[in-house]
Tab-separated table of C-alpha atoms and ligand atoms in Angstrom:
chain	number	residue	atom	x	y	z
A	1	UNK	CA	-32.943	12.033	27.369
A	2	UNK	CA	-31.196	9.082	25.758
A	3	UNK	CA	-32.073	10.460	22.356
A	4	UNK	CA	-30.595	13.858	23.281
A	5	UNK	CA	-27.368	12.242	24.443
A	6	UNK	CA	-27.127	10.226	21.248
A	7	UNK	CA	-27.745	13.361	19.234
A	8	UNK	CA	-24.975	15.213	21.118
A	9	UNK	CA	-22.514	12.354	20.515
A	10	UNK	CA	-23.464	12.293	16.834
A	11	UNK	CA	-23.057	16.100	16.541
A	12	UNK	CA	-19.612	15.946	18.143
A	13	UNK	CA	-18.644	13.146	15.726
A	14	UNK	CA	-19.843	15.280	12.805
A	15	UNK	CA	-17.937	18.350	13.964
A	16	UNK	CA	-14.797	16.240	14.421
A	17	UNK	CA	-15.252	14.738	10.955
A	18	UNK	CA	-15.702	18.171	9.325
A	19	UNK	CA	-12.639	19.457	11.193
A	20	UNK	CA	-10.559	16.561	9.840
A	21	UNK	CA	-11.784	17.222	6.300
A	22	UNK	CA	-10.960	20.945	6.583
A	23	UNK	CA	-7.453	20.228	7.889
A	24	UNK	CA	-6.872	17.733	5.077
A	25	UNK	CA	-8.251	20.116	2.424
A	26	UNK	CA	-5.940	22.931	3.515
A	27	UNK	CA	-2.950	20.575	3.688
A	28	UNK	CA	-3.596	19.341	0.133
A	29	UNK	CA	-4.061	22.884	-1.215
A	30	UNK	CA	-0.728	23.924	0.333
A	31	UNK	CA	0.971	20.763	-0.970
A	32	UNK	CA	-0.243	21.423	-4.521
A	33	UNK	CA	0.156	25.213	-4.693
A	34	UNK	CA	2.964	26.152	-2.261
A	35	UNK	CA	4.174	28.796	-1.719
A	36	UNK	CA	0.652	30.129	-1.315
A	37	UNK	CA	-0.897	32.969	0.692
A	38	UNK	CA	-3.737	32.493	3.201
A	39	UNK	CA	-6.061	34.517	0.946
A	40	UNK	CA	-5.308	32.202	-1.970
A	41	UNK	CA	-5.763	29.097	0.235
A	42	UNK	CA	-9.251	30.349	1.117
A	43	UNK	CA	-10.038	30.933	-2.572
A	44	UNK	CA	-8.803	27.513	-3.728
A	45	UNK	CA	-10.221	25.518	-0.797
A	46	UNK	CA	-13.502	27.469	-0.764
A	47	UNK	CA	-13.240	27.572	3.044
A	48	UNK	CA	-14.047	30.691	5.066
A	49	UNK	CA	-10.961	32.943	5.591
A	50	UNK	CA	-11.523	32.676	9.372
A	51	UNK	CA	-11.273	28.849	9.181
A	52	UNK	CA	-8.130	29.110	7.050
A	53	UNK	CA	-6.542	31.491	9.583
A	54	UNK	CA	-7.443	29.198	12.490
A	55	UNK	CA	-6.236	25.973	10.875
A	56	UNK	CA	-3.034	27.442	9.416
A	57	UNK	CA	-2.226	28.927	12.862
A	58	UNK	CA	-2.534	25.448	14.407
A	59	UNK	CA	-0.513	23.787	11.606
A	60	UNK	CA	2.154	26.478	12.026
A	61	UNK	CA	2.292	25.990	15.816
A	62	UNK	CA	2.709	22.234	15.318
A	63	UNK	CA	5.499	22.628	12.753
A	64	UNK	CA	3.576	21.064	9.858
A	65	UNK	CA	3.740	24.220	7.721
A	66	UNK	CA	6.137	27.108	7.569
A	67	UNK	CA	5.877	30.791	6.584
A	68	UNK	CA	7.939	32.221	3.760
A	69	UNK	CA	8.330	35.959	3.161
A	70	UNK	CA	8.091	36.767	-0.537
A	71	UNK	CA	8.913	40.095	-2.137
A	72	UNK	CA	5.912	41.620	-3.829
A	73	UNK	CA	6.251	42.816	-7.431
A	74	UNK	CA	5.465	46.360	-6.306
A	75	UNK	CA	8.446	46.319	-3.919
A	76	UNK	CA	6.284	46.978	-0.842
A	77	UNK	CA	6.104	44.949	2.360
A	78	UNK	CA	6.973	41.268	1.735
A	79	UNK	CA	3.863	39.089	1.422
A	80	UNK	CA	3.704	36.029	3.615
A	81	UNK	CA	3.264	32.729	1.855
A	82	UNK	CA	2.914	29.267	3.296
A	83	UNK	CA	4.667	26.016	2.416
A	84	UNK	CA	4.773	22.541	3.914
A	85	UNK	CA	7.522	21.681	6.355
A	86	UNK	CA	7.563	18.079	5.096
A	87	UNK	CA	11.327	17.555	5.151
A	88	UNK	CA	11.352	18.004	8.947
A	89	UNK	CA	8.566	15.538	9.725
A	90	UNK	CA	9.863	11.988	10.009
A	91	UNK	CA	7.960	8.696	10.098
A	92	UNK	CA	8.848	4.988	10.261
A	93	UNK	CA	7.496	2.631	7.592
A	94	UNK	CA	7.787	-1.099	8.212
A	95	UNK	CA	7.171	-4.150	6.064
A	96	UNK	CA	6.796	-7.567	7.649
A	97	UNK	CA	7.773	-9.964	4.859
A	98	UNK	CA	8.000	-13.742	4.775
A	99	UNK	CA	11.595	-13.803	5.954
A	100	UNK	CA	12.633	-10.174	6.140
A	101	UNK	CA	11.644	-7.286	8.345
A	102	UNK	CA	12.237	-3.972	6.538
A	103	UNK	CA	12.209	-0.702	8.418
A	104	UNK	CA	12.707	2.711	6.798
A	105	UNK	CA	12.646	6.305	7.938
A	106	UNK	CA	10.980	8.702	5.513
A	107	UNK	CA	10.262	12.380	5.673
A	108	UNK	CA	6.847	13.543	4.532
A	109	UNK	CA	8.335	14.697	1.217
A	110	UNK	CA	8.743	10.994	0.473
A	111	UNK	CA	12.540	10.877	0.812
A	112	UNK	CA	13.822	7.650	2.325
A	113	UNK	CA	16.374	8.733	4.956
A	114	UNK	CA	17.374	5.291	6.215
A	115	UNK	CA	16.577	1.694	5.401
A	116	UNK	CA	17.373	-1.494	7.269
A	117	UNK	CA	16.508	-5.113	6.629
A	118	UNK	CA	16.815	-7.855	9.210
A	119	UNK	CA	16.046	-11.538	8.991
A	120	UNK	CA	12.951	-12.718	10.777
A	121	UNK	CA	14.502	-15.612	12.632
A	122	UNK	CA	11.395	-16.981	14.275
A	123	UNK	CA	8.018	-17.526	12.695
A	124	UNK	CA	6.226	-17.265	16.045
A	125	UNK	CA	3.969	-14.192	16.216
A	126	UNK	CA	4.871	-13.147	19.767
A	127	UNK	CA	8.611	-13.250	19.117
A	128	UNK	CA	8.125	-11.349	15.883
A	129	UNK	CA	6.385	-8.558	17.829
A	130	UNK	CA	9.337	-8.422	20.260
A	131	UNK	CA	11.685	-8.123	17.277
A	132	UNK	CA	9.579	-5.322	15.725
A	133	UNK	CA	9.489	-3.384	19.011
A	134	UNK	CA	13.238	-3.719	19.464
A	135	UNK	CA	13.927	-2.604	15.857
A	136	UNK	CA	11.631	0.441	16.230
A	137	UNK	CA	13.394	1.405	19.479
A	138	UNK	CA	16.763	0.969	17.771
A	139	UNK	CA	15.706	3.138	14.815
A	140	UNK	CA	14.426	5.886	17.126
A	141	UNK	CA	17.485	5.834	19.392
A	142	UNK	CA	20.343	5.308	16.944
A	143	UNK	CA	19.079	7.630	14.222
A	144	UNK	CA	18.690	10.711	16.413
A	145	UNK	CA	21.192	12.692	14.289
A	146	UNK	CA	18.670	12.378	11.440
A	147	UNK	CA	15.873	13.809	13.603
A	148	UNK	CA	14.692	13.466	17.207
A	149	UNK	CA	11.047	12.894	16.600
A	150	UNK	CA	9.071	10.165	14.840
A	151	UNK	CA	5.560	11.430	14.100
A	152	UNK	CA	3.943	8.190	12.924
A	153	UNK	CA	4.626	4.485	12.422
A	154	UNK	CA	3.014	2.260	9.823
A	155	UNK	CA	3.275	-1.453	9.232
A	156	UNK	CA	2.205	-3.574	6.261
A	157	UNK	CA	2.030	-7.332	5.970
A	158	UNK	CA	0.235	-10.059	4.027
A	159	UNK	CA	-2.976	-11.433	5.457
A	160	UNK	CA	-6.370	-10.199	6.561
A	161	UNK	CA	-5.864	-6.853	8.261
A	162	UNK	CA	-8.447	-4.536	9.804
A	163	UNK	CA	-6.887	-1.040	9.597
A	164	UNK	CA	-9.852	0.567	11.403
A	165	UNK	CA	-9.411	-1.648	14.465
A	166	UNK	CA	-5.628	-1.806	14.060
A	167	UNK	CA	-5.777	-5.587	14.175
A	168	UNK	CA	-4.238	-8.484	12.274
A	169	UNK	CA	-7.344	-10.622	11.792
A	170	UNK	CA	-5.522	-13.564	10.223
A	171	UNK	CA	-2.009	-14.260	9.018
A	172	UNK	CA	-1.208	-17.784	7.869
A	173	UNK	CA	2.540	-17.147	8.113
A	174	UNK	CA	2.751	-15.881	11.708
A	175	UNK	CA	-0.331	-17.459	13.320
A	176	UNK	CA	-1.855	-14.116	14.285
A	177	UNK	CA	-5.543	-14.274	15.108
A	178	UNK	CA	-7.382	-11.021	15.808
A	179	UNK	CA	-4.131	-9.542	17.144
A	180	UNK	CA	-4.206	-5.874	18.336
A	181	UNK	CA	-0.860	-4.812	16.822
A	182	UNK	CA	-1.578	-1.068	16.712
A	183	UNK	CA	-2.579	-0.928	20.378
A	184	UNK	CA	0.626	-2.743	21.397
A	185	UNK	CA	2.925	-0.473	19.362
A	186	UNK	CA	1.114	2.720	20.479
A	187	UNK	CA	1.315	1.669	24.146
A	188	UNK	CA	5.021	1.017	23.774
A	189	UNK	CA	6.025	4.197	21.925
A	190	UNK	CA	3.114	6.639	22.248
A	191	UNK	CA	3.331	7.346	18.507
A	192	UNK	CA	0.259	7.184	16.178
A	193	UNK	CA	0.462	3.821	14.407
A	194	UNK	CA	-1.282	2.362	11.349
A	195	UNK	CA	-1.431	-1.099	9.783
A	196	UNK	CA	-2.627	-2.339	6.433
A	197	UNK	CA	-2.552	-5.259	4.031
A	198	UNK	CA	0.657	-4.912	2.019
A	199	UNK	CA	-0.925	-5.328	-1.434
A	200	UNK	CA	-3.721	-2.856	-0.700
A	201	UNK	CA	-1.130	-0.317	0.501
A	202	UNK	CA	1.093	-0.980	-2.528
A	203	UNK	CA	-1.878	-0.115	-4.776
A	204	UNK	CA	-2.188	3.124	-2.831
A	205	UNK	CA	1.569	3.777	-3.175
A	206	UNK	CA	1.357	3.308	-6.950
A	207	UNK	CA	-1.522	5.784	-6.950
A	208	UNK	CA	0.345	8.413	-4.889
A	209	UNK	CA	3.878	7.983	-6.277
A	210	UNK	CA	3.976	5.411	-9.093
A	211	UNK	CA	2.316	3.948	-12.164
A	212	UNK	CA	-1.281	5.047	-11.469
A	213	UNK	CA	-0.623	8.639	-10.353
A	214	UNK	CA	-2.367	9.972	-13.444
A	215	UNK	CA	-5.680	8.151	-13.015
A	216	UNK	CA	-8.439	7.825	-10.432
A	217	UNK	CA	-9.391	4.167	-10.871
A	218	UNK	CA	-6.772	1.412	-10.950
A	219	UNK	CA	-6.257	-2.161	-9.792
A	220	UNK	CA	-2.927	-3.564	-8.641
A	221	UNK	CA	-2.499	-7.328	-8.764
A	222	UNK	CA	0.358	-8.784	-6.795
A	223	UNK	CA	1.799	-12.243	-7.500
A	224	UNK	CA	4.300	-13.533	-4.954
A	225	UNK	CA	3.951	-16.390	-2.493
A	226	UNK	CA	0.272	-15.459	-2.482
A	227	UNK	CA	-1.895	-13.501	-4.902
A	228	UNK	CA	-3.925	-10.437	-3.963
A	229	UNK	CA	-5.152	-7.122	-5.267
A	230	UNK	CA	-5.661	-3.522	-4.240
A	231	UNK	CA	-8.521	-1.636	-5.851
A	232	UNK	CA	-8.359	2.157	-6.132
A	233	UNK	CA	-11.633	3.904	-6.969
A	234	UNK	CA	-11.774	7.706	-7.141
A	235	UNK	CA	-8.281	7.837	-5.657
A	236	UNK	CA	-9.203	5.800	-2.579
A	237	UNK	CA	-8.384	2.218	-1.690
A	238	UNK	CA	-11.548	0.161	-1.571
A	239	UNK	CA	-11.692	-1.803	1.694
A	240	UNK	CA	-15.361	-2.071	2.604
A	241	UNK	CA	-16.909	-2.337	6.048
A	242	UNK	CA	-15.192	-5.703	6.673
A	243	UNK	CA	-11.866	-4.304	5.327
A	244	UNK	CA	-10.871	-7.201	3.056
A	245	UNK	CA	-11.970	-6.256	-0.486
A	246	UNK	CA	-9.536	-7.595	-3.075
A	247	UNK	CA	-8.745	-11.190	-2.020
A	248	UNK	CA	-8.679	-12.389	-5.624
A	249	UNK	CA	-6.178	-15.152	-4.801
A	250	UNK	CA	-9.077	-17.335	-3.703
A	251	UNK	CA	-11.155	-17.088	-6.871
A	252	UNK	CA	-11.453	-20.634	-8.206
A	253	UNK	CA	-9.827	-20.776	-11.652
A	254	UNK	CA	-9.257	-24.529	-11.960
A	255	UNK	CA	-11.859	-26.780	-10.289
A	256	UNK	CA	-9.560	-29.765	-10.869
A	257	UNK	CA	-6.649	-27.965	-9.219
A	258	UNK	CA	-4.826	-28.495	-5.948
A	259	UNK	CA	-6.210	-27.832	-2.479
A	260	UNK	CA	-5.556	-24.310	-1.242
A	261	UNK	CA	-4.831	-23.365	2.395
A	262	UNK	CA	-8.290	-21.724	2.402
A	263	UNK	CA	-9.888	-25.160	1.950
A	264	UNK	CA	-11.039	-24.593	-1.646
A	265	UNK	CA	-9.552	-26.285	-4.748
A	266	UNK	CA	-7.795	-24.654	-7.721
A	267	UNK	CA	-7.696	-21.093	-6.359
A	268	UNK	CA	-5.814	-18.521	-8.471
A	269	UNK	CA	-3.135	-18.589	-5.752
A	270	UNK	CA	-2.595	-22.356	-6.131
A	271	UNK	CA	-2.105	-21.939	-9.908
A	272	UNK	CA	0.081	-18.858	-10.369
A	273	UNK	CA	2.094	-18.010	-7.238
A	274	UNK	CA	5.896	-18.133	-7.445
A	275	UNK	CA	6.318	-21.360	-5.451
A	276	UNK	CA	3.682	-23.105	-7.619
A	277	UNK	CA	5.443	-22.018	-10.838
A	278	UNK	CA	8.730	-23.391	-9.465
A	279	UNK	CA	7.069	-26.682	-8.544
A	280	UNK	CA	5.365	-26.986	-11.955
A	281	UNK	CA	8.652	-26.493	-13.840
A	282	UNK	CA	10.474	-28.961	-11.567
A	283	UNK	CA	7.748	-31.575	-12.078
A	284	UNK	CA	7.869	-31.027	-15.855
A	285	UNK	CA	11.661	-31.484	-15.872
A	286	UNK	CA	11.244	-34.704	-13.852
A	287	UNK	CA	8.742	-35.843	-16.474
A	288	UNK	CA	11.450	-35.447	-19.141
A	289	UNK	CA	10.487	-32.082	-20.689
A	290	UNK	CA	13.303	-30.109	-22.326
A	291	UNK	CA	14.566	-26.887	-20.756
A	292	UNK	CA	17.743	-24.828	-20.913
A	293	UNK	CA	17.755	-24.573	-17.090
A	294	UNK	CA	19.587	-26.644	-14.492
A	295	UNK	CA	17.243	-28.483	-12.130
A	296	UNK	CA	19.501	-28.513	-9.054
A	297	UNK	CA	19.960	-24.727	-8.808
A	298	UNK	CA	16.597	-23.712	-10.250
A	299	UNK	CA	14.968	-20.546	-8.878
A	300	UNK	CA	11.726	-18.869	-9.887
A	301	UNK	CA	13.728	-15.857	-11.134
A	302	UNK	CA	15.571	-18.227	-13.573
A	303	UNK	CA	12.203	-19.446	-14.860
A	304	UNK	CA	10.834	-15.955	-15.553
A	305	UNK	CA	14.044	-14.898	-17.305
A	306	UNK	CA	14.088	-18.121	-19.351
A	307	UNK	CA	10.435	-17.540	-20.355
A	308	UNK	CA	11.422	-14.065	-21.584
A	309	UNK	CA	14.229	-15.757	-23.582
A	310	UNK	CA	11.813	-18.248	-25.158
A	311	UNK	CA	12.736	-21.368	-23.201
A	312	UNK	CA	9.837	-23.590	-24.382
A	313	UNK	CA	9.010	-25.198	-21.018
A	314	UNK	CA	9.214	-21.991	-18.957
A	315	UNK	CA	7.256	-20.097	-21.575
A	316	UNK	CA	4.476	-22.708	-21.498
A	317	UNK	CA	4.263	-22.674	-17.677
A	318	UNK	CA	4.185	-18.847	-17.566
A	319	UNK	CA	1.596	-18.781	-20.365
A	320	UNK	CA	-0.681	-21.147	-18.414
A	321	UNK	CA	-0.333	-18.954	-15.309
A	322	UNK	CA	-0.918	-15.801	-17.376
A	323	UNK	CA	-4.125	-17.326	-18.758
A	324	UNK	CA	-5.475	-17.886	-15.250
A	325	UNK	CA	-4.385	-14.378	-14.272
A	326	UNK	CA	-5.872	-12.971	-17.485
A	327	UNK	CA	-9.271	-14.564	-16.793
A	328	UNK	CA	-9.311	-13.001	-13.337
A	329	UNK	CA	-8.161	-9.625	-14.706
A	330	UNK	CA	-10.982	-9.775	-17.285
A	331	UNK	CA	-13.541	-10.390	-14.516
A	332	UNK	CA	-12.162	-7.408	-12.577
A	333	UNK	CA	-12.331	-5.192	-15.678
A	334	UNK	CA	-15.949	-6.147	-16.404
A	335	UNK	CA	-16.837	-5.592	-12.761
A	336	UNK	CA	-14.960	-2.355	-12.029
A	337	UNK	CA	-14.099	-0.715	-15.382
A	338	UNK	CA	-10.642	0.546	-14.267
A	339	UNK	CA	-8.317	2.842	-16.212
A	340	UNK	CA	-5.160	0.917	-15.347
A	341	UNK	CA	-4.160	-2.595	-14.318
A	342	UNK	CA	-0.768	-2.850	-12.629
A	343	UNK	CA	0.960	-6.185	-12.123
A	344	UNK	CA	3.499	-6.557	-9.318
A	345	UNK	CA	5.813	-9.492	-8.725
A	346	UNK	CA	8.798	-11.345	-10.119
A	347	UNK	CA	6.540	-12.850	-12.821
A	348	UNK	CA	6.648	-9.464	-14.626
A	349	UNK	CA	10.256	-10.387	-15.571
A	350	UNK	CA	8.773	-12.671	-18.210
A	351	UNK	CA	7.396	-9.497	-19.805
A	352	UNK	CA	6.272	-10.388	-23.349
A	353	UNK	CA	4.768	-13.787	-22.504
A	354	UNK	CA	2.902	-12.525	-19.441
A	355	UNK	CA	1.503	-9.287	-20.801
A	356	UNK	CA	0.602	-10.576	-24.289
A	357	UNK	CA	-1.332	-13.511	-22.786
A	358	UNK	CA	-3.205	-11.289	-20.314
A	359	UNK	CA	-3.926	-8.831	-23.140
A	360	UNK	CA	-5.467	-11.631	-25.224
A	361	UNK	CA	-7.789	-12.498	-22.320
A	362	UNK	CA	-8.750	-8.828	-21.992
A	363	UNK	CA	-9.440	-8.563	-25.736
A	364	UNK	CA	-11.678	-11.632	-25.789
A	365	UNK	CA	-13.316	-11.538	-22.372
A	366	UNK	CA	-14.135	-7.899	-21.571
A	367	UNK	CA	-16.532	-5.294	-22.947
A	368	UNK	CA	-14.877	-3.583	-25.959
A	369	UNK	CA	-15.909	-0.173	-24.537
A	370	UNK	CA	-13.897	-0.919	-21.384
A	371	UNK	CA	-10.734	-1.705	-23.376
A	372	UNK	CA	-10.439	1.688	-25.086
A	373	UNK	CA	-8.964	3.619	-22.193
A	374	UNK	CA	-7.339	0.709	-20.393
A	375	UNK	CA	-3.597	0.286	-19.861
A	376	UNK	CA	-1.899	-2.737	-18.346
A	377	UNK	CA	1.643	-2.357	-17.094
A	378	UNK	CA	4.160	-3.581	-14.486
A	379	UNK	CA	4.573	-1.859	-11.131
A	380	UNK	CA	6.849	1.201	-11.043
A	381	UNK	CA	7.751	0.867	-7.366
A	382	UNK	CA	9.707	-1.888	-5.632
A	383	UNK	CA	6.868	-4.246	-4.638
A	384	UNK	CA	8.696	-5.450	-1.537
A	385	UNK	CA	9.738	-2.078	-0.232
A	386	UNK	CA	8.427	-0.048	2.692
A	387	UNK	CA	6.918	2.499	0.279
A	388	UNK	CA	3.552	0.734	0.722
A	389	UNK	CA	3.654	1.427	4.472
A	390	UNK	CA	4.695	5.028	3.776
A	391	UNK	CA	1.621	5.371	1.514
A	392	UNK	CA	-0.537	4.370	4.476
A	393	UNK	CA	0.801	7.359	6.423
A	394	UNK	CA	0.188	9.652	3.444
A	395	UNK	CA	-3.384	8.359	3.334
A	396	UNK	CA	-3.829	9.121	7.052
A	397	UNK	CA	-2.669	12.684	6.356
A	398	UNK	CA	-4.832	13.143	3.272
A	399	UNK	CA	-7.863	11.919	5.213
A	400	UNK	CA	-7.080	14.281	8.089
A	401	UNK	CA	-6.561	11.465	10.612
A	402	UNK	CA	-3.005	12.384	11.511
A	403	UNK	CA	-2.670	16.141	10.969
A	404	UNK	CA	-3.947	17.126	14.403
A	405	UNK	CA	-1.608	14.658	16.102
A	406	UNK	CA	1.697	15.772	14.579
A	407	UNK	CA	3.705	18.226	16.690
A	408	UNK	CA	7.362	18.730	15.960
B	501	ZN	ZN1	-7.847	-20.402	-1.658
């Protein structure tokens, strides 16, 4: 009996999974080929015409697609084609930064309809959640002229995130431990909500809308206060069962280096992050090294610009960081054989120095075969923007997880 019950549950799960895949397939065919007829959708998707009729009827009822009458070439009855109704479906994409909370409204065409940034006054996790809830409520209530309905919410932040459970497993900045953020937001607003690690989602955003649109396998490496990566294989972000693939910031690159917050010594993060670069240049100035910069007003942006302009001290510090980054990039290339490496962060301002040093590491430390079709370039999108959170919603649609829940 138990076995039969288990089998029934497993069959239902399979049917649900297939349904999601079919919805997503039809959505993607319409997105790529619109305006397109139902007959053509069936041909391209290789789904049975009856399934296409059923799913398109549901998508039409829910306002996700729309019918367009098109004149036939023979001048007979207009043929009915289908297109997406993306401009009418609105979502909220949120980024929790170190000091700033960014909240944007997008439509599903990818247009940003509003954008607001507020300071995060308090570093306490509970108060931050109150602030997020109040900003979401404000966005929903004050932006009604833009559209009444919000169909999904997504949130990205740094730290260990479990998107499947909707939980922040660990965030050093806001002291979250196994925190059920998605459940709290969904209870409050009754809107499907998603969370993800910001860097992983930025890699996905570059794949959907930016620098890696034209390839299936890419790795984005982000250098800010921390260092992390997002790995895209076959167009999907690699997360793994535990959800944390890509924490390259804690690869040991200098055994004699400083202690990291993870407990290890000389992690990539303790050698190349923005605050470390600033500290290294300040220490070098204190030790009497020559630079064109002024110590008192020094920012990390000044350092990266000065490195690009051949300031000897800044160039040396960026070169050292680029060597550590380059070694890690070379390991990733040997391990994963990507088509593109994308670097995100202010450090990309020091262009020549950064990229030529990383390129040297690639040339000397990776398989020559792997270098032939490899490109390394800076991010195309604004690394700090809410576009990463928007990509998370796109992913939910492409995987069929959201399509049956949108009704406008
Ligand atoms: Zn570490």
